[in-house]
Structure formats: C-alpha cells, structure tokens
Amino acid sequence: MSGREMKYIQEAFDSNWIAHIGPNIDAFEAELCQYTGSKYALAVSSGTAAIHLALLAMGIGKGDIVLCQSLTFVATANPIMYVGATPVFIDSEATTWNMCPNALEDAILHYLQMGQKPKAVIVMHLYGMPAMLDEILYLCRKYGIPLIEDAAEALGSEYKGRKVGTFGDIGIFSFNGNKIITTSGGGALLSDNAGLVEKARFLATQAREPVAHYEHSAVGYNYRMSNVCAGIGRGQLEVVGERVWMRRGNFQFYQISLHKNPGIDFQDGAIDMFSNRWLTALTIAGECPSLVHNALLANGIESRPVWKPMHCQQIYKTLPRFGGSVSERLFHQGLCLPSGSNLSDDDRKLIASIVDDCFKT
Ligand SMILES: *Cc1c(COP(=O)(O)O)cnc(C)c1O
C-alpha cells in the first residue's frame, strides 16, 4: 500500500457508499481512462471477470473458436470455456515470449479453410512485456477478427509510446494482490467502443434493465467492483508510475549483476516496447533453473517457474494448438526472480549472489 488509500476508503465510509455504486468507482474508471488513454473503462471484481465480460460483450458463445496465447496464466483461457467456446492455443516467439504472429496466421488460415472463422484473438503481455502488437493487429484487421488484450500483468507498459491495453477492441487489467497495483481483488475492462463497454456494464450488473421493477432480458452476472475497493485503487493509481520504475530498477539490477553468466537470457523486447517489468524473468540453458530455485529456497527466498503453457495443462492438452515448442522451452528453462516493488538493495544483492554461486558450482 502507498498510504494514500485510506483517504478514499474513509470517504466511502463517511458517505456510506460501501457497495457496488459510488463516487470512488466513477472516479477510478475516469482515472484509469486518463492514465491509459482509453475512452471508456469498467471496474469489475477481477481480471478473470473482465475477460469473461469481454467475450460475452463480443457475443462469443457455444461452438466458437477463440485463438489464445498458450504461455499465460490459466485465467486467460478459462473464460473461453465459461462461454462454451473452444480455446485454440498459439505458441510464443522467442523475443518477447508472447504470441507468435506466424503461428497465429497459420491458425487463422487453417480455420478459414474449414469455413470456421475464429471469433476473437486473446493476446497477453507476459510479465509486462508487450507482445508484437503491430504484427498481431495487422493480422486481426486483415482477417476481420476482434482482438482482446489480456494486459492483466502490464499496467503501465507501453508499445510505441501508447499504453498497452488500449490496442485491442477490448483490453483488460487485473488488480489482484500480486499485480503491480491492487484493489485487494479487482479488474477492469477498457475499450474505445462505447457499445461494448455498456454491454459489459449491463451484464456485470445482473443484466438489470433500467426500469424500477426488476426486469431481466438476459442472464447477467454480479461482477462489479465495490466502492471501497475502488478507493484502494484510486490510492494505488497515484503511485503506479513509481511502482513501474521500482520494478524496472529490479530488472536492471539483476541484468547488470547476472548477464555475464553463461546460458542466462533475460526476457527481452524491441526498441519501441516499454515493459513495466512486473516480474524479472530469465532463462537458464540446460534446464537447470530448478537448481537456482532450490538454492534461493534454501535461503528462505521464493522464486517461481515461468507459467506452464496452456497446451501442456491437464485440462487443455487435448485441444488444438499451433506453432512450435518455444513456450515449452521457456517453461523448462525459465525462472521469475523476486520482483516486489519493496525489495531493498541488500535483498537484491543477496539474491544475485546466490544465483551467481549456482553458476560457480
Ligand atoms: C492475474 C491474471 C489474470 C486474472 O486476474 P484476476 O484479477 O486474478 O482474476 C488474467 N490473466 C493474466 C495473464 C493474469 O496474470
């Protein structure tokens, strides 16, 4: 927490706006628009709910195909199942570790040939690193397929000077406790398309028609953010810029300290990509990241493997996929180092020296 959250929480209590309507929600949505440059925003109860609403607002349902980045957290893919559509998984390219445009086009052409045009593409910005958005947007426009940007990990990241989450037809963010800023739990859906955001807002509010009696013409959801949580979000949004620089500082420190070790490669971007470096991720050749993981653990320090690709998961491994095995290699060789915004210089030095020692032995 930044210390600025209590003011907005207090306002919520003082004005008795505690539930799913209130001034903090309206202000948080407006401030998200201001920060990202999006025209419209909808604050919801989680990033997962935001992806679910994005699919529903686009009218995606039973039997539809959705092309989804394989190297991601499971919450990117699960909402495709909620609506009864089929996720088809797309492998990564080796630079940003995100959706490979070549594999995406192969998938699109395959389904077009079968007469089944995919209904959406969901791209993700892994650990804050922007995907190859120019190439992916070009394909989406060429074939007329809407793009959903799962920017859950990437608040504050930029592509060609513009905030990610604003490139797709819909973008989503997460404010879960582990993300770069948090509302305790929450998410947001962003779009420049007023119709899509209004449809999502309607479905997130039990699909209640704007009449006094309780009239429902669709099955809705209870997905709104509370005015108390939005207060936390307002306090957090004031410091998101600082948080991004702290995370980038962690990355820079690790890169300078560790890059000379043979076989280490950091997740990289292109010159026009600005990553919030939510997590510092690297690969170690030879599938030995578990040695480093265990050495850190022996010192009471937590690290994490890279997300296990969706096409390797029990629940999804029988579904179609396109591309090679880049995401599998990243999973086997990848490691996320401690990346909290509150890491001290001493913390980072200790971590780097433990990793260094692994290479010496
Ligand atoms: C965290 C995360 C989500 C889900 O957000 P919640 O707010 O936890 O529901 C979705 N996609 C990705 C890539 C995430 O990292």
PDB file of N, CA, C and O and ligand atoms in Angstrom, residues 46-48 51 72-73 75-76 124 150 152-153 174 176 179 186 307, ligand 1:
ATOM      1  N   SER A  46     -12.764  -8.761 -10.829  1.00  0.00           N
ATOM      2  CA  SER A  46     -11.487  -9.444 -11.077  1.00  0.00           C
ATOM      3  C   SER A  46     -11.105  -9.310 -12.545  1.00  0.00           C
ATOM      4  O   SER A  46     -11.953  -8.995 -13.399  1.00  0.00           O
ATOM      5  N   GLY A  47      -9.842  -9.610 -12.832  1.00  0.00           N
ATOM      6  CA  GLY A  47      -9.404  -9.649 -14.224  1.00  0.00           C
ATOM      7  C   GLY A  47     -10.084 -10.780 -14.978  1.00  0.00           C
ATOM      8  O   GLY A  47     -10.405 -10.641 -16.161  1.00  0.00           O
ATOM      9  N   THR A  48     -10.300 -11.891 -14.284  1.00  0.00           N
ATOM     10  CA  THR A  48     -10.983 -13.034 -14.898  1.00  0.00           C
ATOM     11  C   THR A  48     -12.391 -12.636 -15.335  1.00  0.00           C
ATOM     12  O   THR A  48     -12.822 -12.964 -16.449  1.00  0.00           O
ATOM     13  N   ILE A  51     -12.295 -10.607 -18.523  1.00  0.00           N
ATOM     14  CA  ILE A  51     -12.132 -11.401 -19.755  1.00  0.00           C
ATOM     15  C   ILE A  51     -13.452 -12.080 -20.106  1.00  0.00           C
ATOM     16  O   ILE A  51     -13.865 -12.107 -21.276  1.00  0.00           O
ATOM     17  N   THR A  72       0.624 -18.403 -20.708  1.00  0.00           N
ATOM     18  CA  THR A  72      -0.101 -17.413 -19.921  1.00  0.00           C
ATOM     19  C   THR A  72      -0.578 -18.056 -18.626  1.00  0.00           C
ATOM     20  O   THR A  72      -0.420 -19.261 -18.418  1.00  0.00           O
ATOM     21  N   PHE A  73      -1.159 -17.230 -17.760  1.00  0.00           N
ATOM     22  CA  PHE A  73      -1.836 -17.733 -16.569  1.00  0.00           C
ATOM     23  C   PHE A  73      -3.201 -18.277 -17.006  1.00  0.00           C
ATOM     24  O   PHE A  73      -3.811 -17.772 -17.939  1.00  0.00           O
ATOM     25  N   ALA A  75      -6.127 -18.034 -16.155  1.00  0.00           N
ATOM     26  CA  ALA A  75      -7.307 -17.166 -16.185  1.00  0.00           C
ATOM     27  C   ALA A  75      -7.519 -16.507 -17.543  1.00  0.00           C
ATOM     28  O   ALA A  75      -8.594 -15.977 -17.808  1.00  0.00           O
ATOM     29  N   THR A  76      -6.503 -16.523 -18.415  1.00  0.00           N
ATOM     30  CA  THR A  76      -6.698 -16.015 -19.780  1.00  0.00           C
ATOM     31  C   THR A  76      -7.621 -16.950 -20.549  1.00  0.00           C
ATOM     32  O   THR A  76      -8.479 -16.502 -21.323  1.00  0.00           O
ATOM     33  N   MET A 124      -1.616 -11.816 -24.762  1.00  0.00           N
ATOM     34  CA  MET A 124      -1.248 -11.474 -23.390  1.00  0.00           C
ATOM     35  C   MET A 124       0.105 -10.765 -23.417  1.00  0.00           C
ATOM     36  O   MET A 124       0.870 -10.958 -24.368  1.00  0.00           O
ATOM     37  N   ASP A 150      -5.176  -9.197 -23.032  1.00  0.00           N
ATOM     38  CA  ASP A 150      -5.077  -9.503 -21.603  1.00  0.00           C
ATOM     39  C   ASP A 150      -3.834  -8.790 -21.078  1.00  0.00           C
ATOM     40  O   ASP A 150      -2.721  -9.302 -21.154  1.00  0.00           O
ATOM     41  N   ALA A 152      -3.418  -7.961 -17.965  1.00  0.00           N
ATOM     42  CA  ALA A 152      -3.516  -8.136 -16.507  1.00  0.00           C
ATOM     43  C   ALA A 152      -2.203  -7.841 -15.801  1.00  0.00           C
ATOM     44  O   ALA A 152      -2.191  -7.321 -14.684  1.00  0.00           O
ATOM     45  N   GLU A 153      -1.081  -8.183 -16.453  1.00  0.00           N
ATOM     46  CA  GLU A 153       0.235  -8.049 -15.820  1.00  0.00           C
ATOM     47  C   GLU A 153       0.959  -6.786 -16.270  1.00  0.00           C
ATOM     48  O   GLU A 153       2.098  -6.568 -15.870  1.00  0.00           O
ATOM     49  N   SER A 174      -5.875  -6.551 -14.325  1.00  0.00           N
ATOM     50  CA  SER A 174      -6.174  -7.189 -13.038  1.00  0.00           C
ATOM     51  C   SER A 174      -5.583  -6.342 -11.919  1.00  0.00           C
ATOM     52  O   SER A 174      -4.481  -5.813 -12.058  1.00  0.00           O
ATOM     53  N   ASN A 176      -5.498  -7.825  -8.790  1.00  0.00           N
ATOM     54  CA  ASN A 176      -5.314  -8.863  -7.779  1.00  0.00           C
ATOM     55  C   ASN A 176      -4.121  -8.478  -6.890  1.00  0.00           C
ATOM     56  O   ASN A 176      -3.300  -7.650  -7.272  1.00  0.00           O
ATOM     57  N   LYS A 179      -0.488  -8.215  -8.384  1.00  0.00           N
ATOM     58  CA  LYS A 179      -0.186  -7.395  -9.558  1.00  0.00           C
ATOM     59  C   LYS A 179       0.521  -6.093  -9.165  1.00  0.00           C
ATOM     60  O   LYS A 179       0.712  -5.822  -7.987  1.00  0.00           O
ATOM     61  N   GLY A 186      -9.675  -7.293  -7.928  1.00  0.00           N
ATOM     62  CA  GLY A 186     -10.428  -6.459  -8.857  1.00  0.00           C
ATOM     63  C   GLY A 186      -9.858  -6.532 -10.254  1.00  0.00           C
ATOM     64  O   GLY A 186      -8.835  -7.182 -10.486  1.00  0.00           O
ATOM     65  N   TRP A 307       5.091 -19.422 -16.284  1.00  0.00           N
ATOM     66  CA  TRP A 307       3.785 -20.087 -16.428  1.00  0.00           C
ATOM     67  C   TRP A 307       3.906 -21.361 -17.268  1.00  0.00           C
ATOM     68  O   TRP A 307       4.552 -21.360 -18.312  1.00  0.00           O
TER      69      TRP A 307
HETATM   70  C1  LIG B   1      -3.721 -12.269 -12.867  1.00  0.00           C
HETATM   71  C2  LIG B   1      -4.055 -12.600 -14.248  1.00  0.00           C
HETATM   72  C3  LIG B   1      -5.388 -12.749 -14.672  1.00  0.00           C
HETATM   73  C4  LIG B   1      -6.547 -12.814 -13.739  1.00  0.00           C
HETATM   74  O1  LIG B   1      -6.769 -11.715 -12.956  1.00  0.00           O
HETATM   75  P1  LIG B   1      -7.595 -11.892 -11.584  1.00  0.00           P
HETATM   76  O2  LIG B   1      -7.832 -10.477 -11.191  1.00  0.00           O
HETATM   77  O3  LIG B   1      -6.703 -12.624 -10.627  1.00  0.00           O
HETATM   78  O4  LIG B   1      -8.841 -12.606 -11.893  1.00  0.00           O
HETATM   79  C5  LIG B   1      -5.627 -12.967 -16.017  1.00  0.00           C
HETATM   80  N1  LIG B   1      -4.642 -13.057 -16.898  1.00  0.00           N
HETATM   81  C6  LIG B   1      -3.350 -12.942 -16.530  1.00  0.00           C
HETATM   82  C7  LIG B   1      -2.304 -13.024 -17.573  1.00  0.00           C
HETATM   83  C8  LIG B   1      -3.009 -12.734 -15.201  1.00  0.00           C
HETATM   84  O5  LIG B   1      -1.718 -12.655 -14.851  1.00  0.00           O
END
